mmCIF file with all atom_site columns, C-alpha atoms in Angstrom:
data_model
loop_
_atom_site.group_PDB
_atom_site.id
_atom_site.type_symbol
_atom_site.label_atom_id
_atom_site.label_alt_id
_atom_site.label_comp_id
_atom_site.label_asym_id
_atom_site.label_entity_id
_atom_site.label_seq_id
_atom_site.pdbx_PDB_ins_code
_atom_site.Cartn_x
_atom_site.Cartn_y
_atom_site.Cartn_z
_atom_site.occupancy
_atom_site.B_iso_or_equiv
_atom_site.pdbx_formal_charge
_atom_site.auth_seq_id
_atom_site.auth_comp_id
_atom_site.auth_asym_id
_atom_site.auth_atom_id
_atom_site.pdbx_PDB_model_num
ATOM 1   C CA . MET A 1 1   ? -18.689 -2.102  -12.944 1.00 89.00 ? 1   MET A CA 1
ATOM 2   C CA . THR A 1 2   ? -18.178 -3.725  -9.582  1.00 91.00 ? 2   THR A CA 1
ATOM 3   C CA . GLU A 1 3   ? -16.349 -2.187  -6.677  1.00 91.00 ? 3   GLU A CA 1
ATOM 4   C CA . ASP A 1 4   ? -13.516 -4.724  -7.098  1.00 94.00 ? 4   ASP A CA 1
ATOM 5   C CA . GLN A 1 5   ? -13.122 -3.836  -10.780 1.00 94.00 ? 5   GLN A CA 1
ATOM 6   C CA . ALA A 1 6   ? -12.993 -0.127  -9.929  1.00 93.00 ? 6   ALA A CA 1
ATOM 7   C CA . VAL A 1 7   ? -10.348 -0.715  -7.252  1.00 94.00 ? 7   VAL A CA 1
ATOM 8   C CA . SER A 1 8   ? -8.277  -2.816  -9.656  1.00 96.00 ? 8   SER A CA 1
ATOM 9   C CA . ALA A 1 9   ? -8.444  -0.145  -12.386 1.00 96.00 ? 9   ALA A CA 1
ATOM 10  C CA . LEU A 1 10  ? -7.633  2.695   -9.994  1.00 95.00 ? 10  LEU A CA 1
ATOM 11  C CA . ALA A 1 11  ? -4.722  0.737   -8.507  1.00 96.00 ? 11  ALA A CA 1
ATOM 12  C CA . ALA A 1 12  ? -3.320  0.107   -11.987 1.00 96.00 ? 12  ALA A CA 1
ATOM 13  C CA . LEU A 1 13  ? -3.545  3.809   -12.830 1.00 96.00 ? 13  LEU A CA 1
ATOM 14  C CA . ALA A 1 14  ? -1.983  4.855   -9.516  1.00 96.00 ? 14  ALA A CA 1
ATOM 15  C CA . HIS A 1 15  ? 1.527   4.684   -10.967 1.00 95.00 ? 15  HIS A CA 1
ATOM 16  C CA . VAL A 1 16  ? 3.087   7.454   -13.036 1.00 95.00 ? 16  VAL A CA 1
ATOM 17  C CA . GLN A 1 17  ? 4.395   5.233   -15.829 1.00 95.00 ? 17  GLN A CA 1
ATOM 18  C CA . ARG A 1 18  ? 1.182   3.214   -16.133 1.00 96.00 ? 18  ARG A CA 1
ATOM 19  C CA . LEU A 1 19  ? -0.884  6.404   -16.244 1.00 96.00 ? 19  LEU A CA 1
ATOM 20  C CA . ARG A 1 20  ? 1.382   7.748   -18.996 1.00 97.00 ? 20  ARG A CA 1
ATOM 21  C CA . VAL A 1 21  ? 1.098   4.497   -20.949 1.00 97.00 ? 21  VAL A CA 1
ATOM 22  C CA . PHE A 1 22  ? -2.674  4.476   -20.621 1.00 97.00 ? 22  PHE A CA 1
ATOM 23  C CA . ARG A 1 23  ? -2.985  8.119   -21.659 1.00 97.00 ? 23  ARG A CA 1
ATOM 24  C CA . SER A 1 24  ? -0.775  7.471   -24.688 1.00 97.00 ? 24  SER A CA 1
ATOM 25  C CA . LEU A 1 25  ? -3.000  4.585   -25.727 1.00 97.00 ? 25  LEU A CA 1
ATOM 26  C CA . VAL A 1 26  ? -6.111  6.727   -25.274 1.00 97.00 ? 26  VAL A CA 1
ATOM 27  C CA . VAL A 1 27  ? -4.579  9.368   -27.556 1.00 96.00 ? 27  VAL A CA 1
ATOM 28  C CA . ALA A 1 28  ? -3.608  6.683   -30.099 1.00 96.00 ? 28  ALA A CA 1
ATOM 29  C CA . GLY A 1 29  ? -7.255  5.680   -30.355 1.00 96.00 ? 29  GLY A CA 1
ATOM 30  C CA . PRO A 1 30  ? -8.506  2.481   -31.955 1.00 95.00 ? 30  PRO A CA 1
ATOM 31  C CA . GLN A 1 31  ? -5.343  1.937   -34.007 1.00 96.00 ? 31  GLN A CA 1
ATOM 32  C CA . GLY A 1 32  ? -3.351  1.411   -30.790 1.00 97.00 ? 32  GLY A CA 1
ATOM 33  C CA . MET A 1 33  ? 0.423   1.139   -30.577 1.00 97.00 ? 33  MET A CA 1
ATOM 34  C CA . THR A 1 34  ? 3.126   -1.470  -30.425 1.00 96.00 ? 34  THR A CA 1
ATOM 35  C CA . PRO A 1 35  ? 5.205   -1.755  -27.254 1.00 95.00 ? 35  PRO A CA 1
ATOM 36  C CA . SER A 1 36  ? 8.320   -0.577  -29.117 1.00 95.00 ? 36  SER A CA 1
ATOM 37  C CA . VAL A 1 37  ? 6.615   2.642   -30.232 1.00 96.00 ? 37  VAL A CA 1
ATOM 38  C CA . LEU A 1 38  ? 5.264   3.206   -26.715 1.00 96.00 ? 38  LEU A CA 1
ATOM 39  C CA . ALA A 1 39  ? 8.687   2.601   -25.170 1.00 96.00 ? 39  ALA A CA 1
ATOM 40  C CA . ASP A 1 40  ? 10.359  5.036   -27.556 1.00 96.00 ? 40  ASP A CA 1
ATOM 41  C CA . ARG A 1 41  ? 7.744   7.754   -27.088 1.00 95.00 ? 41  ARG A CA 1
ATOM 42  C CA . LEU A 1 42  ? 7.716   7.503   -23.315 1.00 95.00 ? 42  LEU A CA 1
ATOM 43  C CA . GLY A 1 43  ? 11.421  6.827   -22.802 1.00 95.00 ? 43  GLY A CA 1
ATOM 44  C CA . VAL A 1 44  ? 10.676  3.651   -20.845 1.00 93.00 ? 44  VAL A CA 1
ATOM 45  C CA . ALA A 1 45  ? 12.772  0.485   -20.876 1.00 94.00 ? 45  ALA A CA 1
ATOM 46  C CA . ARG A 1 46  ? 10.947  -2.223  -22.793 1.00 92.00 ? 46  ARG A CA 1
ATOM 47  C CA . ASN A 1 47  ? 11.075  -4.745  -19.959 1.00 92.00 ? 47  ASN A CA 1
ATOM 48  C CA . ALA A 1 48  ? 9.541   -2.177  -17.571 1.00 93.00 ? 48  ALA A CA 1
ATOM 49  C CA . LEU A 1 49  ? 6.915   -1.292  -20.160 1.00 95.00 ? 49  LEU A CA 1
ATOM 50  C CA . SER A 1 50  ? 5.996   -4.951  -20.498 1.00 94.00 ? 50  SER A CA 1
ATOM 51  C CA . PHE A 1 51  ? 5.325   -5.112  -16.751 1.00 95.00 ? 51  PHE A CA 1
ATOM 52  C CA . HIS A 1 52  ? 3.164   -1.970  -16.857 1.00 96.00 ? 52  HIS A CA 1
ATOM 53  C CA . LEU A 1 53  ? 1.170   -3.183  -19.863 1.00 96.00 ? 53  LEU A CA 1
ATOM 54  C CA . LYS A 1 54  ? 0.537   -6.483  -18.078 1.00 96.00 ? 54  LYS A CA 1
ATOM 55  C CA . GLU A 1 55  ? -0.799  -4.627  -15.039 1.00 96.00 ? 55  GLU A CA 1
ATOM 56  C CA . LEU A 1 56  ? -3.063  -2.439  -17.183 1.00 97.00 ? 56  LEU A CA 1
ATOM 57  C CA . ALA A 1 57  ? -4.325  -5.485  -19.081 1.00 97.00 ? 57  ALA A CA 1
ATOM 58  C CA . HIS A 1 58  ? -4.995  -7.373  -15.844 1.00 96.00 ? 58  HIS A CA 1
ATOM 59  C CA . ALA A 1 59  ? -7.106  -4.403  -14.691 1.00 97.00 ? 59  ALA A CA 1
ATOM 60  C CA . GLY A 1 60  ? -9.063  -4.481  -17.971 1.00 96.00 ? 60  GLY A CA 1
ATOM 61  C CA . LEU A 1 61  ? -7.822  -1.063  -19.094 1.00 97.00 ? 61  LEU A CA 1
ATOM 62  C CA . VAL A 1 62  ? -5.924  -2.244  -22.194 1.00 98.00 ? 62  VAL A CA 1
ATOM 63  C CA . THR A 1 63  ? -6.187  -5.069  -24.672 1.00 97.00 ? 63  THR A CA 1
ATOM 64  C CA . ALA A 1 64  ? -3.532  -6.668  -26.841 1.00 96.00 ? 64  ALA A CA 1
ATOM 65  C CA . GLU A 1 65  ? -3.986  -8.075  -30.326 1.00 96.00 ? 65  GLU A CA 1
ATOM 66  C CA . GLN A 1 66  ? -1.433  -10.064 -32.283 1.00 95.00 ? 66  GLN A CA 1
ATOM 67  C CA . GLN A 1 67  ? -0.862  -8.613  -35.760 1.00 93.00 ? 67  GLN A CA 1
ATOM 68  C CA . GLY A 1 68  ? 1.820   -10.553 -37.552 1.00 93.00 ? 68  GLY A CA 1
ATOM 69  C CA . ARG A 1 69  ? 4.947   -10.345 -35.401 1.00 93.00 ? 69  ARG A CA 1
ATOM 70  C CA . ASN A 1 70  ? 3.669   -7.398  -33.388 1.00 92.00 ? 70  ASN A CA 1
ATOM 71  C CA . LEU A 1 71  ? 1.355   -6.964  -30.468 1.00 94.00 ? 71  LEU A CA 1
ATOM 72  C CA . ILE A 1 72  ? -0.913  -3.954  -30.763 1.00 97.00 ? 72  ILE A CA 1
ATOM 73  C CA . TYR A 1 73  ? -2.070  -2.511  -27.458 1.00 97.00 ? 73  TYR A CA 1
ATOM 74  C CA . ARG A 1 74  ? -5.224  -0.437  -27.261 1.00 97.00 ? 74  ARG A CA 1
ATOM 75  C CA . ALA A 1 75  ? -6.997  1.397   -24.495 1.00 97.00 ? 75  ALA A CA 1
ATOM 76  C CA . GLU A 1 76  ? -10.190 -0.398  -23.510 1.00 97.00 ? 76  GLU A CA 1
ATOM 77  C CA . PHE A 1 77  ? -12.566 2.547   -23.829 1.00 95.00 ? 77  PHE A CA 1
ATOM 78  C CA . GLY A 1 78  ? -15.578 0.610   -22.562 1.00 94.00 ? 78  GLY A CA 1
ATOM 79  C CA . HIS A 1 79  ? -13.815 -0.217  -19.317 1.00 94.00 ? 79  HIS A CA 1
ATOM 80  C CA . MET A 1 80  ? -12.578 3.370   -18.970 1.00 94.00 ? 80  MET A CA 1
ATOM 81  C CA . THR A 1 81  ? -16.126 4.655   -19.462 1.00 93.00 ? 81  THR A CA 1
ATOM 82  C CA . GLY A 1 82  ? -17.398 2.123   -16.944 1.00 93.00 ? 82  GLY A CA 1
ATOM 83  C CA . LEU A 1 83  ? -14.881 3.383   -14.390 1.00 93.00 ? 83  LEU A CA 1
ATOM 84  C CA . MET A 1 84  ? -15.868 6.997   -15.009 1.00 91.00 ? 84  MET A CA 1
ATOM 85  C CA . ASP A 1 85  ? -19.554 6.078   -14.702 1.00 89.00 ? 85  ASP A CA 1
ATOM 86  C CA . TYR A 1 86  ? -18.858 4.216   -11.468 1.00 89.00 ? 86  TYR A CA 1
ATOM 87  C CA . LEU A 1 87  ? -16.993 7.181   -10.009 1.00 87.00 ? 87  LEU A CA 1
ATOM 88  C CA . THR A 1 88  ? -19.668 9.712   -10.962 1.00 84.00 ? 88  THR A CA 1
ATOM 89  C CA . GLU A 1 89  ? -22.709 7.530   -10.274 1.00 82.00 ? 89  GLU A CA 1
ATOM 90  C CA . ASN A 1 90  ? -23.717 9.477   -7.183  1.00 70.00 ? 90  ASN A CA 1
ATOM 91  C CA . CYS A 1 91  ? -22.197 12.844  -7.997  1.00 70.00 ? 91  CYS A CA 1
ATOM 92  C CA . CYS A 1 92  ? -25.514 14.639  -7.648  1.00 67.00 ? 92  CYS A CA 1
ATOM 93  C CA . GLN A 1 93  ? -26.922 12.593  -4.776  1.00 67.00 ? 93  GLN A CA 1
ATOM 94  C CA . GLY A 1 94  ? -29.224 10.599  -7.027  1.00 63.00 ? 94  GLY A CA 1
ATOM 95  C CA . GLU A 1 95  ? -30.646 13.618  -8.834  1.00 66.00 ? 95  GLU A CA 1
ATOM 96  C CA . ALA A 1 96  ? -30.240 14.390  -12.513 1.00 63.00 ? 96  ALA A CA 1
ATOM 97  C CA . CYS A 1 97  ? -27.015 16.286  -12.991 1.00 62.00 ? 97  CYS A CA 1
ATOM 98  C CA . MET A 1 98  ? -26.885 19.750  -14.388 1.00 59.00 ? 98  MET A CA 1
ATOM 99  C CA . VAL A 1 99  ? -24.540 20.635  -17.253 1.00 60.00 ? 99  VAL A CA 1
ATOM 100 C CA . PRO A 1 100 ? -20.938 20.290  -16.031 1.00 61.00 ? 100 PRO A CA 1
ATOM 101 C CA . ASP A 1 101 ? -18.952 23.482  -15.546 1.00 64.00 ? 101 ASP A CA 1
ATOM 102 C CA . ALA A 1 102 ? -15.447 24.101  -16.928 1.00 63.00 ? 102 ALA A CA 1
ATOM 103 C CA . ALA A 1 103 ? -13.947 21.939  -14.158 1.00 64.00 ? 103 ALA A CA 1
ATOM 104 C CA . GLY A 1 104 ? -16.241 19.042  -15.143 1.00 61.00 ? 104 GLY A CA 1
ATOM 105 C CA . LEU A 1 105 ? -18.381 19.292  -12.011 1.00 62.00 ? 105 LEU A CA 1
ATOM 106 C CA . CYS A 1 106 ? -22.121 19.580  -11.964 1.00 61.00 ? 106 CYS A CA 1
ATOM 107 C CA . GLN A 1 107 ? -23.207 23.127  -11.176 1.00 58.00 ? 107 GLN A CA 1
ATOM 108 C CA . ASP A 1 108 ? -25.217 21.939  -8.177  1.00 54.00 ? 108 ASP A CA 1
ATOM 109 C CA . CYS A 1 109 ? -22.520 19.628  -6.803  1.00 50.00 ? 109 CYS A CA 1
#
């Protein structure tokens, strides 16, 4: 992942509603969700949700697939993993990391 891609993904997630949408899609897994189901579950107006989904898609964090009349949105797990890898790349100053503790940090960090 490039620095620009990381900044784009972090910027997209730096909004409460977009973070909630993304987390909901992560929980939904590979089956994804339609915008109407997402809107109902999150209590978000559909036009606002459309804007947030567009921002997440532009950042590479979600994908959309047409299935009949519906769009199915899914979290892009590869991009999410790439972002996490980018953020933790130097967590142990170039050394092999120890087993993470309960907080998810390396014991030597």
